[in-house]
Short mmCIF file of C-alpha atoms and ligand atoms in Angstrom, two decimals:
data_model
loop_
_atom_site.label_atom_id
_atom_site.label_comp_id
_atom_site.label_asym_id
_atom_site.label_seq_id
_atom_site.Cartn_x
_atom_site.Cartn_y
_atom_site.Cartn_z
CA UNK A 1 0.00 0.00 0.00
CA UNK A 2 1.33 3.47 -0.86
CA UNK A 3 0.92 6.17 1.76
CA UNK A 4 0.69 9.59 0.14
CA UNK A 5 2.17 12.39 2.21
CA UNK A 6 0.08 15.52 1.96
CA UNK A 7 2.26 18.64 1.70
CA UNK A 8 2.24 21.30 4.43
CA UNK A 9 0.83 23.72 1.85
CA UNK A 10 -2.15 21.47 1.15
CA UNK A 11 -2.70 20.83 4.84
CA UNK A 12 -2.65 24.54 5.58
CA UNK A 13 -5.19 25.12 2.79
CA UNK A 14 -7.41 22.63 4.61
CA UNK A 15 -6.93 24.62 7.84
CA UNK A 16 -8.12 27.77 6.07
CA UNK A 17 -11.12 26.00 4.53
CA UNK A 18 -14.22 27.01 6.58
CA UNK A 19 -15.55 23.46 6.10
CA UNK A 20 -12.88 22.31 8.58
CA UNK A 21 -13.43 25.06 11.12
CA UNK A 22 -15.34 22.88 13.59
CA UNK A 23 -12.39 20.50 13.91
CA UNK A 24 -8.99 21.60 12.61
CA UNK A 25 -7.18 19.43 15.16
CA UNK A 26 -6.85 16.29 13.02
CA UNK A 27 -5.15 18.47 10.37
CA UNK A 28 -2.83 19.99 12.98
CA UNK A 29 -1.95 16.47 14.12
CA UNK A 30 -0.61 15.72 10.64
CA UNK A 31 1.19 19.07 10.53
CA UNK A 32 2.96 18.29 13.82
CA UNK A 33 5.00 15.63 12.00
CA UNK A 34 6.83 18.47 10.20
CA UNK A 35 7.86 21.02 12.87
CA UNK A 36 8.97 23.68 10.35
CA UNK A 37 7.62 23.68 6.80
CA UNK A 38 7.77 25.93 3.77
CA UNK A 39 4.38 26.94 2.37
CA UNK A 40 5.68 28.97 -0.59
CA UNK A 41 8.71 31.13 -1.41
CA UNK A 42 7.97 33.67 1.35
CA UNK A 43 5.84 31.80 3.90
CA UNK A 44 6.87 29.23 6.49
CA UNK A 45 4.87 27.54 9.21
CA UNK A 46 6.00 26.28 12.62
CA UNK A 47 3.80 23.77 14.43
CA UNK A 48 5.67 22.13 17.32
CA UNK A 49 5.85 23.46 20.88
CA UNK A 50 9.61 23.92 21.33
CA UNK A 51 10.06 25.50 17.91
CA UNK A 52 7.18 27.97 18.46
CA UNK A 53 8.70 28.89 21.84
CA UNK A 54 12.10 29.38 20.17
CA UNK A 55 10.64 31.82 17.61
CA UNK A 56 8.66 33.70 20.28
CA UNK A 57 11.93 34.39 22.10
CA UNK A 58 14.15 34.97 19.06
CA UNK A 59 15.15 38.65 18.63
CA UNK A 60 15.43 37.95 14.88
CA UNK A 61 11.69 37.18 14.74
CA UNK A 62 9.94 40.50 14.18
CA UNK A 63 6.30 41.57 14.42
CA UNK A 64 6.84 44.51 12.07
CA UNK A 65 5.56 43.75 8.60
CA UNK A 66 7.41 46.77 7.19
CA UNK A 67 10.69 44.89 7.79
CA UNK A 68 9.54 41.87 5.76
CA UNK A 69 9.39 41.07 2.07
CA UNK A 70 5.70 40.22 2.46
CA UNK A 71 3.49 43.19 1.73
CA UNK A 72 0.00 44.33 0.93
CA UNK A 73 -2.28 43.39 3.83
CA UNK A 74 -4.72 45.67 5.62
CA UNK A 75 -2.06 46.29 8.25
CA UNK A 76 0.30 47.84 5.72
CA UNK A 77 -0.02 51.23 7.40
CA UNK A 78 2.63 53.86 8.18
CA UNK A 79 2.14 53.69 11.96
CA UNK A 80 1.23 50.21 13.22
CA UNK A 81 -0.09 49.59 16.71
CA UNK A 82 2.15 48.09 19.38
CA UNK A 83 1.03 44.59 18.42
CA UNK A 84 2.88 45.06 15.13
CA UNK A 85 6.00 46.84 16.43
CA UNK A 86 9.39 45.69 17.74
CA UNK A 87 11.60 46.96 20.59
CA UNK A 88 12.34 49.65 21.62
CA UNK A 89 9.14 51.35 20.39
CA UNK A 90 7.04 48.31 21.33
CA UNK A 91 8.39 48.23 24.91
CA UNK A 92 7.70 51.91 25.48
CA UNK A 93 4.07 51.71 24.33
CA UNK A 94 3.42 48.38 26.03
CA UNK A 95 4.67 49.73 29.36
CA UNK A 96 2.26 52.66 29.13
CA UNK A 97 -0.66 50.30 28.47
CA UNK A 98 0.35 47.88 31.25
CA UNK A 99 0.27 50.75 33.76
CA UNK A 100 -3.46 51.05 33.13
CA UNK A 101 -4.17 47.39 33.94
CA UNK A 102 -3.54 47.82 37.66
CA UNK A 103 -4.66 45.16 40.20
CA UNK A 104 -7.27 47.68 41.50
CA UNK A 105 -8.68 48.15 38.01
CA UNK A 106 -8.84 44.38 37.44
CA UNK A 107 -10.55 43.71 40.77
CA UNK A 108 -13.04 46.52 40.09
CA UNK A 109 -13.86 44.78 36.83
CA UNK A 110 -14.47 41.54 38.74
CA UNK A 111 -17.38 43.13 40.61
CA UNK A 112 -18.70 44.78 37.46
CA UNK A 113 -18.57 41.54 35.48
CA UNK A 114 -20.49 39.77 38.22
CA UNK A 115 -23.28 42.32 38.16
CA UNK A 116 -23.38 42.34 34.33
CA UNK A 117 -23.63 38.53 34.29
CA UNK A 118 -26.36 38.67 36.94
CA UNK A 119 -28.35 41.12 34.78
CA UNK A 120 -27.89 38.98 31.67
CA UNK A 121 -28.95 35.76 33.40
CA UNK A 122 -31.95 37.50 34.99
CA UNK A 123 -33.25 38.38 31.51
CA UNK A 124 -33.33 34.63 30.71
CA UNK A 125 -35.79 33.85 33.49
CA UNK A 126 -38.88 32.13 32.12
CA UNK A 127 -37.00 30.83 29.07
CA UNK A 128 -35.58 27.34 28.53
CA UNK A 129 -33.29 27.90 25.56
CA UNK A 130 -30.98 30.60 24.24
CA UNK A 131 -28.08 31.32 21.92
CA UNK A 132 -25.09 31.52 24.25
CA UNK A 133 -22.98 33.44 21.71
CA UNK A 134 -25.57 36.06 20.70
CA UNK A 135 -27.15 36.58 24.09
CA UNK A 136 -24.20 36.16 26.40
CA UNK A 137 -20.66 35.73 25.08
CA UNK A 138 -20.87 38.46 22.45
CA UNK A 139 -22.34 41.35 24.47
CA UNK A 140 -20.33 40.81 27.68
CA UNK A 141 -16.73 41.62 26.57
CA UNK A 142 -17.71 44.70 24.59
CA UNK A 143 -19.58 46.10 27.58
CA UNK A 144 -16.59 45.34 29.82
CA UNK A 145 -14.04 46.96 27.51
CA UNK A 146 -16.29 50.00 26.99
CA UNK A 147 -16.65 50.44 30.75
CA UNK A 148 -12.92 50.03 31.26
CA UNK A 149 -12.23 52.65 28.63
CA UNK A 150 -14.89 55.01 29.90
CA UNK A 151 -17.13 54.86 26.81
CA UNK A 152 -20.64 56.10 27.67
CA UNK A 153 -23.12 53.20 27.81
CA UNK A 154 -25.37 54.70 25.12
CA UNK A 155 -22.52 54.44 22.59
CA UNK A 156 -21.79 50.79 23.25
CA UNK A 157 -23.98 49.45 20.44
CA UNK A 158 -21.75 51.19 17.93
CA UNK A 159 -18.75 49.35 19.41
CA UNK A 160 -20.40 45.99 18.78
CA UNK A 161 -20.56 46.75 15.06
CA UNK A 162 -17.02 48.15 14.91
CA UNK A 163 -15.52 45.25 16.87
CA UNK A 164 -17.30 42.80 14.60
CA UNK A 165 -16.10 44.37 11.36
CA UNK A 166 -12.55 44.93 12.55
CA UNK A 167 -11.99 41.49 14.09
CA UNK A 168 -10.48 40.04 10.92
CA UNK A 169 -7.80 42.76 10.74
CA UNK A 170 -5.79 40.60 13.19
CA UNK A 171 -5.95 37.75 10.69
CA UNK A 172 -2.48 37.07 9.23
CA UNK A 173 -4.07 35.30 6.29
CA UNK A 174 -6.02 38.22 4.97
CA UNK A 175 -8.88 37.62 2.65
CA UNK A 176 -8.27 40.15 -0.12
CA UNK A 177 -11.94 40.68 -0.68
CA UNK A 178 -12.36 44.32 -1.81
CA UNK A 179 -15.81 44.64 -0.19
CA UNK A 180 -14.46 43.43 3.14
CA UNK A 181 -11.42 45.72 2.99
CA UNK A 182 -13.68 48.71 2.24
CA UNK A 183 -15.88 47.83 5.24
CA UNK A 184 -12.78 47.53 7.43
CA UNK A 185 -11.44 50.90 6.33
CA UNK A 186 -14.82 52.50 6.90
CA UNK A 187 -15.28 50.97 10.39
CA UNK A 188 -11.71 51.86 11.32
CA UNK A 189 -12.23 55.47 10.24
CA UNK A 190 -15.49 55.78 12.18
CA UNK A 191 -13.97 54.25 15.30
CA UNK A 192 -10.93 56.54 15.10
CA UNK A 193 -13.13 59.61 14.71
CA UNK A 194 -15.19 58.53 17.70
CA UNK A 195 -12.07 57.82 19.76
CA UNK A 196 -10.46 61.20 18.95
CA UNK A 197 -13.59 62.92 20.25
CA UNK A 198 -13.53 60.75 23.36
CA UNK A 199 -9.84 61.55 23.95
CA UNK A 200 -10.60 65.31 23.68
CA UNK A 201 -13.44 64.91 26.14
CA UNK A 202 -11.30 62.91 28.61
CA UNK A 203 -8.44 65.41 28.39
CA UNK A 204 -10.86 68.19 29.27
CA UNK A 205 -12.59 66.16 32.02
CA UNK A 206 -10.36 63.25 33.08
CA UNK A 207 -12.04 60.38 34.92
CA UNK A 208 -10.91 57.15 36.51
CA UNK A 209 -10.79 55.15 33.26
CA UNK A 210 -8.31 53.79 30.74
CA UNK A 211 -8.76 56.45 28.05
CA UNK A 212 -8.22 59.24 30.60
CA UNK A 213 -5.19 57.39 32.01
CA UNK A 214 -3.55 57.03 28.60
CA UNK A 215 -4.58 60.47 27.36
CA UNK A 216 -3.28 62.47 30.31
CA UNK A 217 -0.65 60.03 31.61
CA UNK A 218 2.54 61.64 32.92
CA UNK A 219 4.90 58.68 32.98
CA UNK A 220 8.62 59.54 32.69
CA UNK A 221 8.72 57.15 29.69
CA UNK A 222 6.62 59.79 27.96
CA UNK A 223 3.02 60.17 26.94
CA UNK A 224 1.63 58.59 23.82
CA UNK A 225 1.29 60.94 20.90
CA UNK A 226 -2.14 61.11 19.30
CA UNK A 227 -1.39 58.56 16.56
CA UNK A 228 -0.11 55.97 19.06
CA UNK A 229 -2.97 56.71 21.40
CA UNK A 230 -5.63 56.10 18.75
CA UNK A 231 -3.82 53.00 17.47
CA UNK A 232 -3.69 51.62 21.01
CA UNK A 233 -7.34 52.29 21.80
CA UNK A 234 -8.44 50.64 18.55
CA UNK A 235 -6.11 47.70 19.24
CA UNK A 236 -7.50 47.19 22.74
CA UNK A 237 -11.00 46.92 21.35
CA UNK A 238 -10.07 44.56 18.52
CA UNK A 239 -7.62 42.39 20.48
CA UNK A 240 -9.86 42.12 23.52
CA UNK A 241 -13.28 41.58 22.00
CA UNK A 242 -13.62 38.56 19.75
CA UNK A 243 -10.87 36.69 21.61
CA UNK A 244 -12.85 36.90 24.86
CA UNK A 245 -16.13 36.06 23.08
CA UNK A 246 -14.45 32.91 21.78
CA UNK A 247 -12.92 31.96 25.12
CA UNK A 248 -16.36 32.19 26.74
CA UNK A 249 -18.02 30.20 23.95
CA UNK A 250 -15.23 27.61 23.67
CA UNK A 251 -15.33 27.15 27.45
CA UNK A 252 -19.08 26.59 27.50
CA UNK A 253 -18.96 24.26 24.51
CA UNK A 254 -16.14 22.20 26.03
CA UNK A 255 -17.74 21.99 29.47
CA UNK A 256 -21.00 20.77 27.94
CA UNK A 257 -19.08 18.18 25.95
CA UNK A 258 -17.57 17.08 29.27
CA UNK A 259 -20.64 17.34 31.58
CA UNK A 260 -18.69 15.70 34.36
CA UNK A 261 -16.44 18.79 34.42
CA UNK A 262 -19.48 21.08 34.43
CA UNK A 263 -20.93 19.29 37.46
CA UNK A 264 -17.56 19.43 39.20
CA UNK A 265 -17.32 23.18 38.54
CA UNK A 266 -20.75 23.69 40.15
CA UNK A 267 -19.53 21.95 43.29
CA UNK A 268 -16.00 23.38 43.28
CA UNK A 269 -16.01 26.92 41.85
CA UNK A 270 -12.29 27.18 42.67
CA UNK A 271 -11.61 24.78 39.77
CA UNK A 272 -12.50 27.55 37.33
CA UNK A 273 -8.92 28.81 36.87
CA UNK A 274 -7.55 25.43 35.86
CA UNK A 275 -10.55 24.78 33.61
CA UNK A 276 -10.02 28.05 31.75
CA UNK A 277 -6.27 27.40 31.35
CA UNK A 278 -7.07 24.01 29.86
CA UNK A 279 -9.61 25.56 27.44
CA UNK A 280 -6.89 28.04 26.40
CA UNK A 281 -4.68 25.06 25.55
CA UNK A 282 -7.33 22.75 24.12
CA UNK A 283 -9.52 25.22 22.18
CA UNK A 284 -7.48 28.45 21.98
CA UNK A 285 -9.38 31.52 20.71
CA UNK A 286 -6.22 32.60 18.80
CA UNK A 287 -5.13 29.68 16.63
CA UNK A 288 -2.05 31.21 15.01
CA UNK A 289 -0.04 34.43 14.72
CA UNK A 290 2.71 35.73 12.51
CA UNK A 291 6.34 36.84 12.75
CA UNK A 292 8.91 37.93 10.13
CA UNK A 293 12.53 36.78 9.88
CA UNK A 294 14.94 39.71 10.28
CA UNK A 295 17.83 37.37 9.40
CA UNK A 296 18.05 33.76 8.24
CA UNK A 297 16.70 31.56 11.06
CA UNK A 298 17.52 27.84 11.10
CA UNK A 299 15.24 25.52 13.05
CA UNK A 300 15.10 21.72 12.83
CA UNK A 301 17.37 21.82 9.77
CA UNK A 302 15.14 24.25 7.85
CA UNK A 303 16.46 27.74 7.06
CA UNK A 304 13.78 30.41 7.04
CA UNK A 305 15.23 33.18 4.87
CA UNK A 306 15.47 36.80 5.95
CA UNK A 307 12.29 38.70 5.05
CA UNK A 308 9.99 35.61 5.09
CA UNK A 309 6.78 35.37 7.07
CA UNK A 310 6.58 32.74 9.82
CA UNK A 311 3.18 31.47 10.94
CA UNK A 312 3.20 30.17 14.51
CA UNK A 313 0.48 27.56 14.82
CA UNK A 314 -0.21 28.02 18.56
CA UNK A 315 -3.18 25.63 18.51
CA UNK A 316 -0.98 22.80 17.11
CA UNK A 317 1.84 23.50 19.60
CA UNK A 318 -0.76 23.30 22.38
CA UNK A 319 -1.43 19.70 21.31
CA UNK A 320 2.15 18.65 20.68
CA UNK A 321 2.48 15.18 22.27
CA UNK A 322 6.18 15.87 22.97
CA UNK A 323 5.07 18.60 25.38
CA UNK A 324 1.61 17.54 26.63
CA UNK A 325 0.66 13.99 27.64
CA UNK A 326 -2.55 12.80 25.90
CA UNK A 327 -2.85 16.20 24.22
CA UNK A 328 -6.29 15.50 22.72
CA UNK A 329 -7.84 14.90 26.15
CA UNK A 330 -9.49 17.81 27.94
CA UNK A 331 -7.91 17.52 31.38
CA UNK A 332 -8.08 20.55 33.70
CA UNK A 333 -5.92 18.64 36.21
CA UNK A 334 -2.99 18.54 33.79
CA UNK A 335 0.22 19.67 35.53
CA UNK A 336 2.52 22.37 34.09
CA UNK A 337 0.00 23.67 31.57
CA UNK A 338 2.17 26.34 29.88
CA UNK A 339 0.02 26.79 26.77
CA UNK A 340 0.25 29.41 24.01
CA UNK A 341 -3.33 30.63 24.55
CA UNK A 342 -2.07 34.15 25.28
CA UNK A 343 1.03 33.84 23.07
CA UNK A 344 4.45 34.16 24.71
CA UNK A 345 7.61 36.27 24.80
CA UNK A 346 7.58 40.07 24.43
CA UNK A 347 4.09 40.19 22.91
CA UNK A 348 2.38 38.04 25.57
CA UNK A 349 -1.22 39.23 25.85
CA UNK A 350 -1.56 42.48 27.79
CA UNK A 351 -5.24 41.75 28.48
CA UNK A 352 -4.73 38.25 29.93
CA UNK A 353 -5.56 39.25 33.56
CA UNK A 354 -8.73 41.01 32.41
CA UNK A 355 -9.79 38.13 30.13
CA UNK A 356 -9.17 35.62 32.92
CA UNK A 357 -11.16 37.53 35.52
CA UNK A 358 -13.99 38.04 33.06
CA UNK A 359 -14.24 34.40 32.02
CA UNK A 360 -13.74 33.02 35.55
CA UNK A 361 -16.52 35.21 36.93
CA UNK A 362 -18.88 34.45 34.06
CA UNK A 363 -18.36 30.67 34.18
CA UNK A 364 -18.81 30.49 37.94
CA UNK A 365 -22.07 32.42 37.75
CA UNK A 366 -23.26 30.32 34.82
CA UNK A 367 -22.40 27.06 36.59
CA UNK A 368 -24.27 28.23 39.68
CA UNK A 369 -27.41 29.58 38.01
CA UNK A 370 -27.89 27.85 34.64
CA UNK A 371 -29.55 24.58 35.59
CA UNK A 372 -28.95 21.49 33.47
CA UNK A 373 -27.72 23.14 30.26
CA UNK A 374 -27.54 20.99 27.10
CA UNK A 375 -26.11 21.61 23.65
CA UNK A 376 -28.78 21.68 20.95
CA UNK A 377 -26.30 21.39 18.05
CA UNK A 378 -22.90 19.77 18.16
CA UNK A 379 -20.75 20.79 16.39
CA UNK A 380 -22.19 24.30 16.33
CA UNK A 381 -21.79 26.55 13.28
CA UNK A 382 -18.45 28.42 13.34
CA UNK A 383 -17.40 31.90 12.26
CA UNK A 384 -15.31 31.76 9.09
CA UNK A 385 -12.17 33.35 10.67
CA UNK A 386 -9.39 30.71 10.91
CA UNK A 387 -7.28 32.72 13.38
CA UNK A 388 -9.87 33.97 15.86
CA UNK A 389 -11.74 30.68 15.93
CA UNK A 390 -15.05 30.21 17.74
CA UNK A 391 -18.71 29.28 17.28
CA UNK A 392 -21.03 31.70 15.50
CA UNK A 393 -23.98 30.37 17.51
CA UNK A 394 -24.23 28.04 20.47
CA UNK A 395 -27.84 27.01 21.00
CA UNK A 396 -28.46 25.73 24.51
CA UNK A 397 -31.47 24.29 26.33
CA UNK A 398 -31.71 24.47 30.11
CA UNK A 399 -34.26 23.76 32.86
CA UNK A 400 -34.34 27.14 34.59
CA UNK A 401 -32.29 30.03 35.97
CA UNK A 402 -31.59 29.65 39.69
CA UNK A 403 -31.53 32.66 42.06
C1 HEM B 1 -9.42 35.33 25.98
C2 HEM B 1 -9.10 36.45 25.53
C3 HEM B 1 -7.80 36.76 24.86
C4 HEM B 1 -6.95 35.95 24.17
C5 HEM B 1 -7.09 34.46 23.90
C6 HEM B 1 -5.85 36.78 23.71
C7 HEM B 1 -4.77 36.32 23.00
C8 HEM B 1 -3.68 37.06 22.66
C9 HEM B 1 -2.50 36.57 22.01
C10 HEM B 1 -2.29 35.12 21.57
C11 HEM B 1 -1.63 37.60 21.86
C12 HEM B 1 -0.22 37.52 21.29
C13 HEM B 1 -0.16 37.89 19.83
C14 HEM B 1 1.20 37.58 19.22
O1 HEM B 1 2.03 36.93 19.84
O2 HEM B 1 1.42 37.99 18.07
C15 HEM B 1 -2.27 38.77 22.42
C16 HEM B 1 -1.71 40.03 22.44
C17 HEM B 1 -2.40 41.13 22.88
N1 HEM B 1 -3.62 41.15 23.51
FE1 HEM B 1 -4.78 39.60 23.94
N2 HEM B 1 -6.08 38.06 24.13
C18 HEM B 1 -7.24 38.09 24.85
C19 HEM B 1 -7.82 39.16 25.47
C20 HEM B 1 -7.31 40.43 25.44
C21 HEM B 1 -7.92 41.57 26.07
C22 HEM B 1 -9.18 41.52 26.94
C23 HEM B 1 -7.15 42.64 25.75
C24 HEM B 1 -7.29 44.08 26.12
C25 HEM B 1 -8.31 44.63 26.63
C26 HEM B 1 -6.04 42.15 24.94
C27 HEM B 1 -5.03 42.95 24.43
C28 HEM B 1 -3.92 42.46 23.79
C29 HEM B 1 -2.85 43.33 23.32
C30 HEM B 1 -2.79 44.84 23.44
C31 HEM B 1 -1.90 42.49 22.75
C32 HEM B 1 -0.57 42.90 22.13
C33 HEM B 1 0.54 42.77 23.13
C34 HEM B 1 1.89 43.12 22.53
O3 HEM B 1 2.04 43.11 21.31
O4 HEM B 1 2.79 43.39 23.33
N3 HEM B 1 -6.18 40.81 24.77
N4 HEM B 1 -3.51 38.42 22.92
#
C-alpha cells in the first residue's frame, strides 16, 4: 500500500477551509509531523511546541511587517499599533498600556462583570433555551471593555458593530476581498473619529478610566502621541473583544461536551482557573499568529530566509504530544500547563488578567445559576475566521435560571 504524504501547503489550505473550522485538530496532528515547513517562497509555518517557543523568544523574529518582504495586507499602514512593532518602540508603548491594567482596576472589573452577568442571566428567566454566543458571550466583553475605557453606555452598540467588522484585521491570512477591505477601512475610520472625540473629552474632564489614564498620563517614559494613542485604543478593542467572546463560547462548549467537568465546577467553583487554562490550551481563541525573519533563522534543519513570514500555529503547539501527555484529552488537572493561549515572549497578551477575571466570573455564575444546560447542536456553526476561531452560535437548552 502506498501512503501519500500531503504537503504542508495542502494541509494549511485545509486549515483555512471554513468546512474544517469545527475540527482543525486532526489536520494539525498531521502538521505536527513536520515542525517547520515551507508553504511557498515567502511563507513558512512552525507547528511544534519547542520551535514555536524558540521563535517567540528569538530577537530575529519581528512583528513589524514593514521589515519583511511580504506586503500588501490591511495592516500595511505607516504607523502600526504596538502589536505590530518591535523593541524599543514596542516596549515603550506596552509599558504605558500595562500601567493602566492595575490590580485595582482588574478587581473593580471583577465586581462589574459579576453584576453584568447577573443582569444577563436575569433576563433569561422564564426561558428554557438561548443562543449563548448572541445573548451572552458576544455582548459581555464589549460592555466590559467600553466600561474600562470610559465609553458612555449609550454608545456601546456602535462598538459591537465596529468590533465585529474589525476582528479580521488581526488575521495574518487576509482575505483580499475588496468589499471586506472597504468595510474595514470604513469601520476603522469611524472608530478613530469617535475615539479622537472621546480623547478630547477625557483630556478636558479626566475620569478614573483607561482612556483618561492614557490620554493624560505623565509617565517619565513619555506620553503617547495622538497617533499611538488612537492605534492603542483601537487595538484594545479589537484584540480584547472577539478573543474573549471565543474563550467564553469555547469554554461553554467544552464543558458541555464534558458534563462531568461542568458538574464538578458547580460543586468546586475554585476549579475555574484550571478549567479556563485548559480551554486556552485545548480550544485556543487565537489559533495562530505571525512573525517575520529579520535574518536567516535555522530551526530543525530548515532555514527560514530573511524577510519571510513565519506562521506560529499556537493551537498545534498546544497539542504537541512531545510537550503535553494525551494532548487530545481535555484535562483541567494537567500539571505544568504552559500553553500558548495568550502567546508568549515580548508580545504576551496584555489583556490576559482582564480576560481571565472576566471568564472566571462568568463561568462560575453560569455554573451556579444555569440549571442542566444541554447543547442543541454539536458541532455548532463556526465563524469563518481561521485565526480567531469560535462558534457563531451556540444554541443551549436548560431547565431554569436559579436565584
Ligand atoms: C481570551 C481572551 C484573549 C486571548 C485568547 C488573547 C490572545 C492574545 C495573544 C495570543 C496575543 C499575542 C499575539 C502575538 O504573539 O502575536 C495577544 C496580544 C495582545 N492582547 Fe490579547 N487576548 C485576549 C484578550 C485580550 C484583552 C481583553 C485585551 C485588552 C483589553 C487584549 C489585548 C492584547 C494586546 C494589546 C496584545 C498585544 C501585546 C503586545 O504586542 O505586546 N487581549 N492576545
